[in-house]
Every structure is written in C-alpha cells, then in structure tokens.
Amino acid sequence: LSNYNITEDSFICEPEALTPFEKGMGSGGPRNHDFLMLGKNTVVGIEAKVSESFDKRIKAKRKAGGDNMKTRLNACLDFMHKKWPENAEDLHYQLHSATIGTILAAKKRGLSNAVALSVVFVGDVAKERYYDKRIKNNNEAFIDFCKAFNLDEHGGCVPEIPGAPSINVVIKK
C-alpha cells in the first residue's frame, strides 16, 4: 500500500463485517465483507476466493432480479462510474459490490482511503472439478473490472469515484 501513499501502523480487523448500502441503492441486505480492516485513515475490504466466482455478471443479475435488484445495479454503476463503461453489463456484480462496500465503510467513518483487495487462494485443489477454468474466469473478471476504470490488469488507484469523490480508491488483487 505504500506505493499509493497509504501507510498505517495498525488495523482493527473484523471478519464478516457488514456495511449498509446507501439510500437509493435498493432495499435488502448490506454488503458482507469477507474481512474488513480499519486503520487510522484507511479501510481495506477483502474479498477472498478459492475458486468460486465473483457472482454473476451484471446482465445476468439484472435478468434474474426484480425491480429492487435493477435499482441496486443501476445505483451501483452510477456510484462507481461517471459514464457506464461499454462492458458494464458484462462485469461481475461482486467486484462492484465489494468495492462499493469498502468505499462506503471509509465514507461512513470519514476516512480518506479505501482499498478493495481481492485475495485469491491457490493451492493443490486439482481434484476440484473445473478448478483451472474457474481461476481463469476470475482472473479475466478482475482484469475486465480494472479495464472499466482504465487500470492495468493488476489494478491500481481509481482516478475518481462519482459516489465518493473525496476518497482515494485502490483496487488490487
């Protein structure tokens, strides 16, 4: 994180932390972080994966969901993008919701840095059916998400988030 001028002495950590979505982002449950780290001026939201996907693509969530889901999807895209990227409907919902949840956790606490970190555990799980394909799909999903913000495949600092212009946002894997 020091590459992004984010330094902390210590963090308070909370597994399975909940962050409510803002008003206008649809009713329903809050964002459930796998792990949330709270520092003096930084929140790190961790989305941990082995081989499960980053949920469905936005277009699939839109098709399967009702009006409330459509409201949430539109509000999430508006929160994250000045103009929706051309591939917005092909992006995976969970990458957006994890990033938004992390930003909202920082916003709620008046902190100026939010780091959305996707941690992918790898190992000897060859016995799991379709493991390699799932890992490849997750890597591609992350790269597509980064491209929507004009970042390289490794992520980086997002220039500006419309829903939180005063928060520095970093997306990494």
Tab-separated table of N, CA and C in Angstrom:
chain	number	residue	atom	x	y	z
A	1	LEU	N	0.810	-1.205	0.000
A	1	LEU	CA	0.000	0.000	0.000
A	1	LEU	C	0.851	1.266	0.000
A	2	SER	N	2.089	1.130	0.377
A	2	SER	CA	2.949	2.314	0.399
A	2	SER	C	3.145	2.894	-0.999
A	3	ASN	N	2.984	2.072	-2.039
A	3	ASN	CA	3.064	2.583	-3.413
A	3	ASN	C	1.965	3.611	-3.692
A	4	TYR	N	0.910	3.602	-2.901
A	4	TYR	CA	-0.224	4.512	-3.095
A	4	TYR	C	-0.288	5.566	-1.983
A	5	ASN	N	0.829	5.781	-1.296
A	5	ASN	CA	0.918	6.732	-0.190
A	5	ASN	C	-0.059	6.406	0.933
A	6	ILE	N	-0.271	5.112	1.157
A	6	ILE	CA	-1.129	4.662	2.252
A	6	ILE	C	-0.250	3.896	3.232
A	7	THR	N	-0.066	4.464	4.394
A	7	THR	CA	0.712	3.791	5.428
A	7	THR	C	-0.095	3.798	6.721
A	8	GLU	N	-0.027	2.741	7.433
A	8	GLU	CA	-0.753	2.610	8.705
A	8	GLU	C	0.148	1.885	9.688
A	9	ASP	N	-0.028	2.180	10.967
A	9	ASP	CA	0.696	1.449	11.999
A	9	ASP	C	-0.033	0.169	12.367
A	10	SER	N	-1.340	0.234	12.422
A	10	SER	CA	-2.112	-0.942	12.808
A	10	SER	C	-3.541	-0.815	12.293
A	11	PHE	N	-4.202	-1.936	12.247
A	11	PHE	CA	-5.591	-2.003	11.799
A	11	PHE	C	-6.412	-2.786	12.810
A	12	ILE	N	-7.655	-2.421	12.933
A	12	ILE	CA	-8.629	-3.236	13.655
A	12	ILE	C	-9.306	-4.082	12.587
A	13	CYS	N	-9.349	-5.378	12.812
A	13	CYS	CA	-9.848	-6.292	11.783
A	13	CYS	C	-11.137	-6.966	12.219
A	14	GLU	N	-12.036	-7.119	11.261
A	14	GLU	CA	-13.332	-7.726	11.545
A	14	GLU	C	-13.721	-8.681	10.415
A	15	PRO	N	-13.787	-9.983	10.713
A	15	PRO	CA	-14.275	-10.919	9.693
A	15	PRO	C	-15.787	-10.782	9.537
A	16	GLU	N	-16.270	-11.016	8.335
A	16	GLU	CA	-17.707	-10.995	8.042
A	16	GLU	C	-18.374	-9.681	8.448
A	17	ALA	N	-17.672	-8.579	8.273
A	17	ALA	CA	-18.210	-7.257	8.619
A	17	ALA	C	-19.326	-6.869	7.653
A	18	LEU	N	-20.294	-6.135	8.153
A	18	LEU	CA	-21.429	-5.697	7.346
A	18	LEU	C	-21.382	-4.183	7.150
A	19	THR	N	-21.588	-3.752	5.911
A	19	THR	CA	-21.659	-2.323	5.594
A	19	THR	C	-22.959	-2.084	4.841
A	20	PRO	N	-23.854	-1.260	5.389
A	20	PRO	CA	-25.101	-0.982	4.674
A	20	PRO	C	-24.866	-0.182	3.402
A	21	PHE	N	-25.672	-0.452	2.391
A	21	PHE	CA	-25.646	0.349	1.175
A	21	PHE	C	-26.355	1.667	1.459
A	22	GLU	N	-26.063	2.685	0.662
A	22	GLU	CA	-26.685	3.989	0.848
A	22	GLU	C	-28.140	3.979	0.402
A	23	LYS	N	-28.881	4.960	0.897
A	23	LYS	CA	-30.257	5.157	0.473
A	23	LYS	C	-30.278	5.330	-1.047
A	24	GLY	N	-31.239	4.706	-1.689
A	24	GLY	CA	-31.342	4.784	-3.137
A	24	GLY	C	-30.635	3.642	-3.850
A	25	MET	N	-29.950	2.793	-3.082
A	25	MET	CA	-29.246	1.651	-3.676
A	25	MET	C	-30.047	0.361	-3.540
A	26	GLY	N	-31.347	0.486	-3.466
A	26	GLY	CA	-32.199	-0.689	-3.357
A	26	GLY	C	-32.292	-1.176	-1.921
A	27	SER	N	-33.414	-1.798	-1.614
A	27	SER	CA	-33.575	-2.358	-0.275
A	27	SER	C	-32.911	-3.726	-0.248
A	28	GLY	N	-32.785	-4.239	0.913
A	28	GLY	CA	-32.158	-5.553	1.042
A	28	GLY	C	-30.976	-5.486	1.969
A	29	GLY	N	-30.219	-6.538	1.935
A	29	GLY	CA	-29.125	-6.683	2.878
A	29	GLY	C	-27.941	-5.784	2.606
A	30	PRO	N	-27.069	-5.690	3.602
A	30	PRO	CA	-25.853	-4.896	3.489
A	30	PRO	C	-24.782	-5.672	2.716
A	31	ARG	N	-23.678	-5.025	2.475
A	31	ARG	CA	-22.500	-5.684	1.901
A	31	ARG	C	-21.859	-6.516	3.000
A	32	ASN	N	-21.609	-7.774	2.735
A	32	ASN	CA	-20.957	-8.662	3.682
A	32	ASN	C	-19.508	-8.855	3.231
A	33	HIS	N	-18.582	-8.186	3.909
A	33	HIS	CA	-17.160	-8.298	3.591
A	33	HIS	C	-16.630	-9.618	4.147
A	34	ASP	N	-15.774	-10.285	3.429
A	34	ASP	CA	-15.114	-11.452	3.998
A	34	ASP	C	-14.249	-11.020	5.174
A	35	PHE	N	-13.585	-9.872	5.018
A	35	PHE	CA	-12.700	-9.356	6.063
A	35	PHE	C	-12.572	-7.856	5.857
A	36	LEU	N	-12.718	-7.082	6.915
A	36	LEU	CA	-12.613	-5.626	6.834
A	36	LEU	C	-11.537	-5.167	7.813
A	37	MET	N	-10.615	-4.357	7.304
A	37	MET	CA	-9.530	-3.822	8.120
A	37	MET	C	-9.709	-2.310	8.238
A	38	LEU	N	-9.765	-1.808	9.462
A	38	LEU	CA	-9.977	-0.386	9.712
A	38	LEU	C	-8.717	0.216	10.316
A	39	GLY	N	-8.140	1.190	9.601
A	39	GLY	CA	-6.954	1.885	10.084
A	39	GLY	C	-7.280	3.318	10.443
A	40	LYS	N	-6.246	4.094	10.732
A	40	LYS	CA	-6.429	5.491	11.115
A	40	LYS	C	-7.092	6.310	10.021
A	41	ASN	N	-6.721	6.030	8.767
A	41	ASN	CA	-7.275	6.802	7.655
A	41	ASN	C	-7.602	5.922	6.446
A	42	THR	N	-7.608	4.591	6.668
A	42	THR	CA	-7.770	3.660	5.564
A	42	THR	C	-8.670	2.494	5.952
A	43	VAL	N	-9.524	2.100	5.012
A	43	VAL	CA	-10.298	0.874	5.143
A	43	VAL	C	-9.822	-0.069	4.037
A	44	VAL	N	-9.556	-1.310	4.412
A	44	VAL	CA	-9.229	-2.350	3.443
A	44	VAL	C	-10.338	-3.391	3.511
A	45	GLY	N	-11.051	-3.542	2.406
A	45	GLY	CA	-12.093	-4.558	2.312
A	45	GLY	C	-11.546	-5.732	1.515
A	46	ILE	N	-11.615	-6.907	2.101
A	46	ILE	CA	-11.049	-8.088	1.449
A	46	ILE	C	-12.152	-9.021	0.996
A	47	GLU	N	-12.091	-9.368	-0.273
A	47	GLU	CA	-12.977	-10.371	-0.873
A	47	GLU	C	-12.096	-11.581	-1.150
A	48	ALA	N	-12.297	-12.659	-0.413
A	48	ALA	CA	-11.452	-13.849	-0.525
A	48	ALA	C	-12.142	-14.916	-1.368
A	49	LYS	N	-11.360	-15.522	-2.252
A	49	LYS	CA	-11.878	-16.557	-3.151
A	49	LYS	C	-10.909	-17.729	-3.199
A	50	VAL	N	-11.448	-18.909	-3.410
A	50	VAL	CA	-10.640	-20.062	-3.774
A	50	VAL	C	-10.922	-20.321	-5.245
A	51	SER	N	-12.119	-20.793	-5.522
A	51	SER	CA	-12.443	-20.998	-6.940
A	51	SER	C	-13.881	-20.620	-7.266
A	52	GLU	N	-14.606	-20.083	-6.285
A	52	GLU	CA	-15.952	-19.628	-6.597
A	52	GLU	C	-15.873	-18.309	-7.348
A	53	SER	N	-16.913	-18.006	-8.099
A	53	SER	CA	-16.891	-16.831	-8.965
A	53	SER	C	-17.134	-15.538	-8.188
A	54	PHE	N	-16.917	-14.421	-8.874
A	54	PHE	CA	-17.256	-13.101	-8.341
A	54	PHE	C	-18.732	-12.827	-8.617
A	55	ASP	N	-19.566	-13.796	-8.342
A	55	ASP	CA	-21.014	-13.747	-8.563
A	55	ASP	C	-21.294	-13.659	-10.066
A	56	LYS	N	-22.532	-13.411	-10.396
A	56	LYS	CA	-22.950	-13.350	-11.803
A	56	LYS	C	-22.546	-12.025	-12.421
A	57	ARG	N	-22.578	-12.006	-13.731
A	57	ARG	CA	-22.382	-10.757	-14.450
A	57	ARG	C	-23.594	-9.862	-14.187
A	58	ILE	N	-23.403	-8.566	-14.314
A	58	ILE	CA	-24.482	-7.612	-14.042
A	58	ILE	C	-25.698	-7.905	-14.909
A	59	LYS	N	-25.502	-8.238	-16.183
A	59	LYS	CA	-26.657	-8.509	-17.049
A	59	LYS	C	-27.440	-9.723	-16.571
A	60	ALA	N	-26.786	-10.736	-16.032
A	60	ALA	CA	-27.487	-11.919	-15.524
A	60	ALA	C	-28.237	-11.577	-14.237
A	61	LYS	N	-27.633	-10.765	-13.376
A	61	LYS	CA	-28.318	-10.327	-12.148
A	61	LYS	C	-29.547	-9.493	-12.505
A	62	ARG	N	-29.394	-8.634	-13.518
A	62	ARG	CA	-30.499	-7.782	-13.953
A	62	ARG	C	-31.654	-8.638	-14.489
A	63	LYS	N	-31.322	-9.643	-15.287
A	63	LYS	CA	-32.333	-10.502	-15.900
A	63	LYS	C	-33.059	-11.350	-14.856
A	64	ALA	N	-32.321	-11.862	-13.880
A	64	ALA	CA	-32.900	-12.756	-12.870
A	64	ALA	C	-33.595	-11.997	-11.739
A	65	GLY	N	-33.199	-10.745	-11.516
A	65	GLY	CA	-33.720	-9.991	-10.381
A	65	GLY	C	-34.967	-9.200	-10.708
A	66	GLY	N	-35.578	-8.724	-9.666
A	66	GLY	CA	-36.760	-7.882	-9.826
A	66	GLY	C	-36.375	-6.414	-9.878
A	67	ASP	N	-37.367	-5.563	-9.645
A	67	ASP	CA	-37.148	-4.120	-9.695
A	67	ASP	C	-36.115	-3.649	-8.680
A	68	ASN	N	-36.125	-4.241	-7.486
A	68	ASN	CA	-35.169	-3.847	-6.456
A	68	ASN	C	-33.731	-4.130	-6.908
A	69	MET	N	-33.504	-5.291	-7.516
A	69	MET	CA	-32.161	-5.623	-7.989
A	69	MET	C	-31.752	-4.668	-9.101
A	70	LYS	N	-32.665	-4.345	-9.980
A	70	LYS	CA	-32.349	-3.407	-11.059
A	70	LYS	C	-31.982	-2.031	-10.488
A	71	THR	N	-32.707	-1.605	-9.457
A	71	THR	CA	-32.395	-0.339	-8.783
A	71	THR	C	-30.994	-0.396	-8.198
A	72	ARG	N	-30.666	-1.502	-7.533
A	72	ARG	CA	-29.340	-1.637	-6.927
A	72	ARG	C	-28.246	-1.633	-7.995
A	73	LEU	N	-28.449	-2.376	-9.056
A	73	LEU	CA	-27.441	-2.449	-10.116
A	73	LEU	C	-27.193	-1.078	-10.744
A	74	ASN	N	-28.273	-0.374	-11.074
A	74	ASN	CA	-28.129	0.963	-11.660
A	74	ASN	C	-27.442	1.922	-10.697
A	75	ALA	N	-27.843	1.873	-9.429
A	75	ALA	CA	-27.245	2.760	-8.426
A	75	ALA	C	-25.765	2.431	-8.234
A	76	CYS	N	-25.415	1.160	-8.247
A	76	CYS	CA	-24.009	0.763	-8.106
A	76	CYS	C	-23.179	1.268	-9.280
A	77	LEU	N	-23.695	1.094	-10.485
A	77	LEU	CA	-22.964	1.575	-11.659
A	77	LEU	C	-22.836	3.096	-11.645
A	78	ASP	N	-23.901	3.799	-11.247
A	78	ASP	CA	-23.846	5.263	-11.156
A	78	ASP	C	-22.850	5.711	-10.077
A	79	PHE	N	-22.817	4.987	-8.961
A	79	PHE	CA	-21.913	5.315	-7.857
A	79	PHE	C	-20.452	5.211	-8.300
A	80	MET	N	-20.157	4.187	-9.096
A	80	MET	CA	-18.770	3.889	-9.462
A	80	MET	C	-18.279	4.589	-10.724
A	81	HIS	N	-19.179	4.915	-11.650
A	81	HIS	CA	-18.751	5.405	-12.964
A	81	HIS	C	-19.452	6.711	-13.344
A	82	LYS	N	-18.690	7.703	-13.812
A	82	LYS	CA	-19.297	8.930	-14.369
A	82	LYS	C	-20.161	8.550	-15.563
A	83	LYS	N	-19.615	7.706	-16.398
A	83	LYS	CA	-20.326	7.172	-17.556
A	83	LYS	C	-20.104	5.671	-17.520
A	84	TRP	N	-21.180	4.920	-17.631
A	84	TRP	CA	-21.030	3.469	-17.576
A	84	TRP	C	-20.098	3.001	-18.677
A	85	PRO	N	-19.162	2.106	-18.358
A	85	PRO	CA	-18.285	1.584	-19.412
A	85	PRO	C	-19.078	0.742	-20.406
A	86	GLU	N	-18.551	0.625	-21.612
A	86	GLU	CA	-19.233	-0.165	-22.642
A	86	GLU	C	-19.506	-1.595	-22.191
A	87	ASN	N	-18.611	-2.147	-21.387
A	87	ASN	CA	-18.765	-3.529	-20.936
A	87	ASN	C	-19.451	-3.632	-19.573
A	88	ALA	N	-20.151	-2.604	-19.133
A	88	ALA	CA	-20.753	-2.587	-17.799
A	88	ALA	C	-21.607	-3.815	-17.515
A	89	GLU	N	-22.423	-4.216	-18.451
A	89	GLU	CA	-23.330	-5.347	-18.232
A	89	GLU	C	-22.586	-6.682	-18.155
A	90	ASP	N	-21.347	-6.719	-18.660
A	90	ASP	CA	-20.550	-7.953	-18.631
A	90	ASP	C	-19.651	-8.049	-17.404
A	91	LEU	N	-19.601	-7.001	-16.604
A	91	LEU	CA	-18.782	-7.027	-15.396
A	91	LEU	C	-19.474	-7.852	-14.316
A	92	HIS	N	-18.672	-8.405	-13.417
A	92	HIS	CA	-19.221	-9.234	-12.349
A	92	HIS	C	-19.669	-8.357	-11.180
A	93	TYR	N	-20.883	-8.616	-10.730
A	93	TYR	CA	-21.515	-7.792	-9.695
A	93	TYR	C	-20.685	-7.719	-8.422
A	94	GLN	N	-20.130	-8.838	-7.985
A	94	GLN	CA	-19.473	-8.859	-6.680
A	94	GLN	C	-18.235	-7.962	-6.629
A	95	LEU	N	-17.567	-7.773	-7.739
A	95	LEU	CA	-16.426	-6.854	-7.737
A	95	LEU	C	-16.897	-5.418	-7.498
A	96	HIS	N	-18.041	-5.063	-8.071
A	96	HIS	CA	-18.616	-3.736	-7.808
A	96	HIS	C	-19.086	-3.631	-6.357
A	97	SER	N	-19.856	-4.605	-5.900
A	97	SER	CA	-20.419	-4.504	-4.546
A	97	SER	C	-19.321	-4.524	-3.483
A	98	ALA	N	-18.259	-5.304	-3.703
A	98	ALA	CA	-17.155	-5.334	-2.734
A	98	ALA	C	-16.434	-3.991	-2.687
A	99	THR	N	-16.221	-3.402	-3.843
A	99	THR	CA	-15.539	-2.106	-3.901
A	99	THR	C	-16.420	-1.018	-3.284
A	100	ILE	N	-17.693	-1.027	-3.637
A	100	ILE	CA	-18.614	-0.028	-3.076
A	100	ILE	C	-18.719	-0.175	-1.569
A	101	GLY	N	-18.835	-1.399	-1.093
A	101	GLY	CA	-18.904	-1.635	0.352
A	101	GLY	C	-17.683	-1.095	1.073
A	102	THR	N	-16.520	-1.276	0.481
A	102	THR	CA	-15.283	-0.769	1.081
A	102	THR	C	-15.276	0.756	1.090
A	103	ILE	N	-15.685	1.351	-0.005
A	103	ILE	CA	-15.758	2.816	-0.087
A	103	ILE	C	-16.760	3.348	0.943
A	104	LEU	N	-17.914	2.709	1.038
A	104	LEU	CA	-18.930	3.170	1.995
A	104	LEU	C	-18.466	3.011	3.440
A	105	ALA	N	-17.681	1.967	3.727
A	105	ALA	CA	-17.124	1.796	5.073
A	105	ALA	C	-16.176	2.957	5.394
A	106	ALA	N	-15.382	3.385	4.407
A	106	ALA	CA	-14.494	4.538	4.612
A	106	ALA	C	-15.300	5.825	4.757
A	107	LYS	N	-16.281	5.996	3.882
A	107	LYS	CA	-17.119	7.209	3.881
A	107	LYS	C	-17.844	7.369	5.221
A	108	LYS	N	-18.402	6.278	5.726
A	108	LYS	CA	-19.147	6.285	6.990
A	108	LYS	C	-18.261	6.725	8.158
A	109	ARG	N	-16.986	6.399	8.074
A	109	ARG	CA	-16.055	6.702	9.164
A	109	ARG	C	-15.247	7.977	8.923
A	110	GLY	N	-15.494	8.644	7.795
A	110	GLY	CA	-14.774	9.875	7.486
A	110	GLY	C	-13.307	9.641	7.133
A	111	LEU	N	-13.001	8.472	6.574
A	111	LEU	CA	-11.627	8.143	6.210
A	111	LEU	C	-11.388	8.457	4.738
A	112	SER	N	-10.148	8.721	4.370
A	112	SER	CA	-9.888	9.179	3.008
A	112	SER	C	-9.334	8.113	2.060
A	113	ASN	N	-9.082	6.904	2.542
A	113	ASN	CA	-8.542	5.855	1.684
A	113	ASN	C	-9.384	4.583	1.788
A	114	ALA	N	-9.669	3.995	0.643
A	114	ALA	CA	-10.392	2.722	0.593
A	114	ALA	C	-9.646	1.793	-0.355
A	115	VAL	N	-9.310	0.620	0.127
A	115	VAL	CA	-8.601	-0.372	-0.679
A	115	VAL	C	-9.492	-1.592	-0.818
A	116	ALA	N	-9.911	-1.882	-2.038
A	116	ALA	CA	-10.696	-3.082	-2.329
A	116	ALA	C	-9.711	-4.145	-2.789
A	117	LEU	N	-9.505	-5.154	-1.962
A	117	LEU	CA	-8.496	-6.167	-2.211
A	117	LEU	C	-9.159	-7.519	-2.446
A	118	SER	N	-8.923	-8.074	-3.617
A	118	SER	CA	-9.406	-9.426	-3.925
A	118	SER	C	-8.253	-10.384	-3.677
A	119	VAL	N	-8.460	-11.310	-2.762
A	119	VAL	CA	-7.439	-12.298	-2.432
A	119	VAL	C	-7.893	-13.633	-2.985
A	120	VAL	N	-7.074	-14.195	-3.860
A	120	VAL	CA	-7.408	-15.487	-4.464
A	120	VAL	C	-6.409	-16.514	-3.952
A	121	PHE	N	-6.920	-17.484	-3.217
A	121	PHE	CA	-6.074	-18.536	-2.679
A	121	PHE	C	-5.893	-19.623	-3.727
A	122	VAL	N	-4.676	-20.038	-3.914
A	122	VAL	CA	-4.389	-21.107	-4.858
A	122	VAL	C	-3.667	-22.213	-4.105
A	123	GLY	N	-3.740	-23.376	-4.648
A	123	GLY	CA	-3.077	-24.494	-3.997
A	123	GLY	C	-3.332	-25.768	-4.756
A	124	ASP	N	-3.145	-26.858	-4.082
A	124	ASP	CA	-3.314	-28.161	-4.705
A	124	ASP	C	-4.770	-28.588	-4.561
A	125	VAL	N	-5.597	-28.018	-5.396
A	125	VAL	CA	-7.015	-28.380	-5.376
A	125	VAL	C	-7.424	-28.961	-6.723
A	126	ALA	N	-6.469	-29.630	-7.350
A	126	ALA	CA	-6.712	-30.187	-8.687
A	126	ALA	C	-7.888	-31.159	-8.695
A	127	LYS	N	-8.186	-31.741	-7.554
A	127	LYS	CA	-9.312	-32.675	-7.509
A	127	LYS	C	-10.655	-31.957	-7.659
A	128	GLU	N	-10.679	-30.649	-7.413
A	128	GLU	CA	-11.913	-29.894	-7.570
A	128	GLU	C	-12.232	-29.763	-9.059
A	129	ARG	N	-13.420	-30.110	-9.396
A	129	ARG	CA	-13.841	-30.092	-10.797
A	129	ARG	C	-13.830	-28.667	-11.351
A	130	TYR	N	-13.251	-28.490	-12.512
A	130	TYR	CA	-13.186	-27.210	-13.231
A	130	TYR	C	-12.391	-26.120	-12.508
A	131	TYR	N	-11.534	-26.504	-11.585
A	131	TYR	CA	-10.758	-25.529	-10.809
A	131	TYR	C	-9.993	-24.556	-11.714
A	132	ASP	N	-9.213	-25.084	-12.642
A	132	ASP	CA	-8.401	-24.221	-13.512
A	132	ASP	C	-9.266	-23.255	-14.312
A	133	LYS	N	-10.392	-23.723	-14.799
A	133	LYS	CA	-11.291	-22.863	-15.578
A	133	LYS	C	-11.874	-21.757	-14.693
A	134	ARG	N	-12.233	-22.103	-13.477
A	134	ARG	CA	-12.797	-21.101	-12.568
A	134	ARG	C	-11.776	-20.026	-12.210
A	135	ILE	N	-10.546	-20.445	-11.970
A	135	ILE	CA	-9.490	-19.478	-11.663
A	135	ILE	C	-9.260	-18.560	-12.861
A	136	LYS	N	-9.233	-19.129	-14.043
A	136	LYS	CA	-9.056	-18.341	-15.269
A	136	LYS	C	-10.205	-17.334	-15.415
A	137	ASN	N	-11.437	-17.781	-15.175
A	137	ASN	CA	-12.604	-16.890	-15.270
A	137	ASN	C	-12.510	-15.745	-14.262
A	138	ASN	N	-12.082	-16.048	-13.035
A	138	ASN	CA	-11.942	-14.995	-12.022
A	138	ASN	C	-10.855	-13.993	-12.405
A	139	ASN	N	-9.750	-14.492	-12.943
A	139	ASN	CA	-8.685	-13.584	-13.385
A	139	ASN	C	-9.193	-12.663	-14.489
A	140	GLU	N	-9.921	-13.232	-15.434
A	140	GLU	CA	-10.478	-12.425	-16.527
A	140	GLU	C	-11.498	-11.423	-16.001
A	141	ALA	N	-12.320	-11.837	-15.026
A	141	ALA	CA	-13.308	-10.930	-14.445
A	141	ALA	C	-12.626	-9.746	-13.769
A	142	PHE	N	-11.536	-10.017	-13.045
A	142	PHE	CA	-10.811	-8.940	-12.369
A	142	PHE	C	-10.176	-7.995	-13.388
A	143	ILE	N	-9.574	-8.549	-14.424
A	143	ILE	CA	-8.950	-7.720	-15.462
A	143	ILE	C	-9.991	-6.841	-16.149
A	144	ASP	N	-11.156	-7.405	-16.484
A	144	ASP	CA	-12.231	-6.621	-17.103
A	144	ASP	C	-12.704	-5.501	-16.179
A	145	PHE	N	-12.812	-5.803	-14.885
A	145	PHE	CA	-13.213	-4.794	-13.901
A	145	PHE	C	-12.190	-3.658	-13.877
A	146	CYS	N	-10.918	-3.993	-13.857
A	146	CYS	CA	-9.867	-2.971	-13.860
A	146	CYS	C	-9.923	-2.123	-15.123
A	147	LYS	N	-10.137	-2.759	-16.255
A	147	LYS	CA	-10.205	-2.031	-17.529
A	147	LYS	C	-11.347	-1.013	-17.530
A	148	ALA	N	-12.427	-1.309	-16.814
A	148	ALA	CA	-13.559	-0.380	-16.743
A	148	ALA	C	-13.158	0.945	-16.087
A	149	PHE	N	-12.023	0.947	-15.371
A	149	PHE	CA	-11.503	2.163	-14.725
A	149	PHE	C	-10.195	2.618	-15.362
A	150	ASN	N	-9.892	2.066	-16.539
A	150	ASN	CA	-8.639	2.375	-17.243
A	150	ASN	C	-7.406	2.016	-16.411
A	151	LEU	N	-7.502	0.941	-15.654
A	151	LEU	CA	-6.366	0.435	-14.882
A	151	LEU	C	-5.773	-0.767	-15.613
A	152	ASP	N	-4.515	-1.069	-15.333
A	152	ASP	CA	-3.943	-2.265	-15.944
A	152	ASP	C	-4.474	-3.504	-15.218
A	153	GLU	N	-4.049	-4.659	-15.658
A	153	GLU	CA	-4.609	-5.923	-15.140
A	153	GLU	C	-4.306	-6.176	-13.672
A	154	HIS	N	-3.401	-5.393	-13.082
A	154	HIS	CA	-3.056	-5.571	-11.676
A	154	HIS	C	-3.824	-4.625	-10.764
A	155	GLY	N	-4.645	-3.769	-11.353
A	155	GLY	CA	-5.396	-2.801	-10.562
A	155	GLY	C	-4.610	-1.517	-10.392
A	156	GLY	N	-4.960	-0.766	-9.367
A	156	GLY	CA	-4.290	0.500	-9.099
A	156	GLY	C	-5.237	1.499	-8.471
A	157	CYS	N	-4.867	2.757	-8.539
A	157	CYS	CA	-5.645	3.836	-7.949
A	157	CYS	C	-6.666	4.339	-8.965
A	158	VAL	N	-7.925	4.326	-8.584
A	158	VAL	CA	-9.003	4.781	-9.468
A	158	VAL	C	-9.017	6.305	-9.440
A	159	PRO	N	-8.999	6.949	-10.612
A	159	PRO	CA	-8.913	8.417	-10.650
A	159	PRO	C	-10.003	9.124	-9.852
A	160	GLU	N	-11.259	8.752	-10.009
A	160	GLU	CA	-12.343	9.386	-9.248
A	160	GLU	C	-13.565	8.493	-9.269
A	161	ILE	N	-14.170	8.366	-8.105
A	161	ILE	CA	-15.417	7.622	-7.963
A	161	ILE	C	-16.521	8.656	-7.751
A	162	PRO	N	-17.500	8.746	-8.653
A	162	PRO	CA	-18.550	9.762	-8.519
A	162	PRO	C	-19.276	9.736	-7.173
A	163	GLY	N	-19.501	8.553	-6.613
A	163	GLY	CA	-20.225	8.451	-5.345
A	163	GLY	C	-19.402	8.813	-4.124
A	164	ALA	N	-18.107	8.977	-4.299
A	164	ALA	CA	-17.223	9.314	-3.178
A	164	ALA	C	-15.985	10.033	-3.700
A	165	PRO	N	-16.157	11.243	-4.225
A	165	PRO	CA	-15.038	11.936	-4.874
A	165	PRO	C	-13.883	12.294	-3.940
A	166	SER	N	-14.121	12.344	-2.635
A	166	SER	CA	-13.041	12.734	-1.710
A	166	SER	C	-12.274	11.525	-1.152
A	167	ILE	N	-12.599	10.332	-1.620
A	167	ILE	CA	-11.940	9.126	-1.117
A	167	ILE	C	-10.999	8.581	-2.192
A	168	ASN	N	-9.764	8.322	-1.800
A	168	ASN	CA	-8.800	7.670	-2.692
A	168	ASN	C	-9.119	6.179	-2.716
A	169	VAL	N	-9.351	5.643	-3.906
A	169	VAL	CA	-9.757	4.240	-4.022
A	169	VAL	C	-8.689	3.467	-4.775
A	170	VAL	N	-8.262	2.358	-4.179
A	170	VAL	CA	-7.309	1.464	-4.799
A	170	VAL	C	-7.971	0.103	-4.949
A	171	ILE	N	-7.829	-0.477	-6.143
A	171	ILE	CA	-8.331	-1.814	-6.441
A	171	ILE	C	-7.125	-2.692	-6.729
A	172	LYS	N	-6.975	-3.781	-5.983
A	172	LYS	CA	-5.834	-4.689	-6.168
A	172	LYS	C	-6.270	-6.139	-5.994
A	173	LYS	N	-5.442	-7.009	-6.535
A	173	LYS	CA	-5.648	-8.452	-6.334
A	173	LYS	C	-4.325	-9.041	-5.902
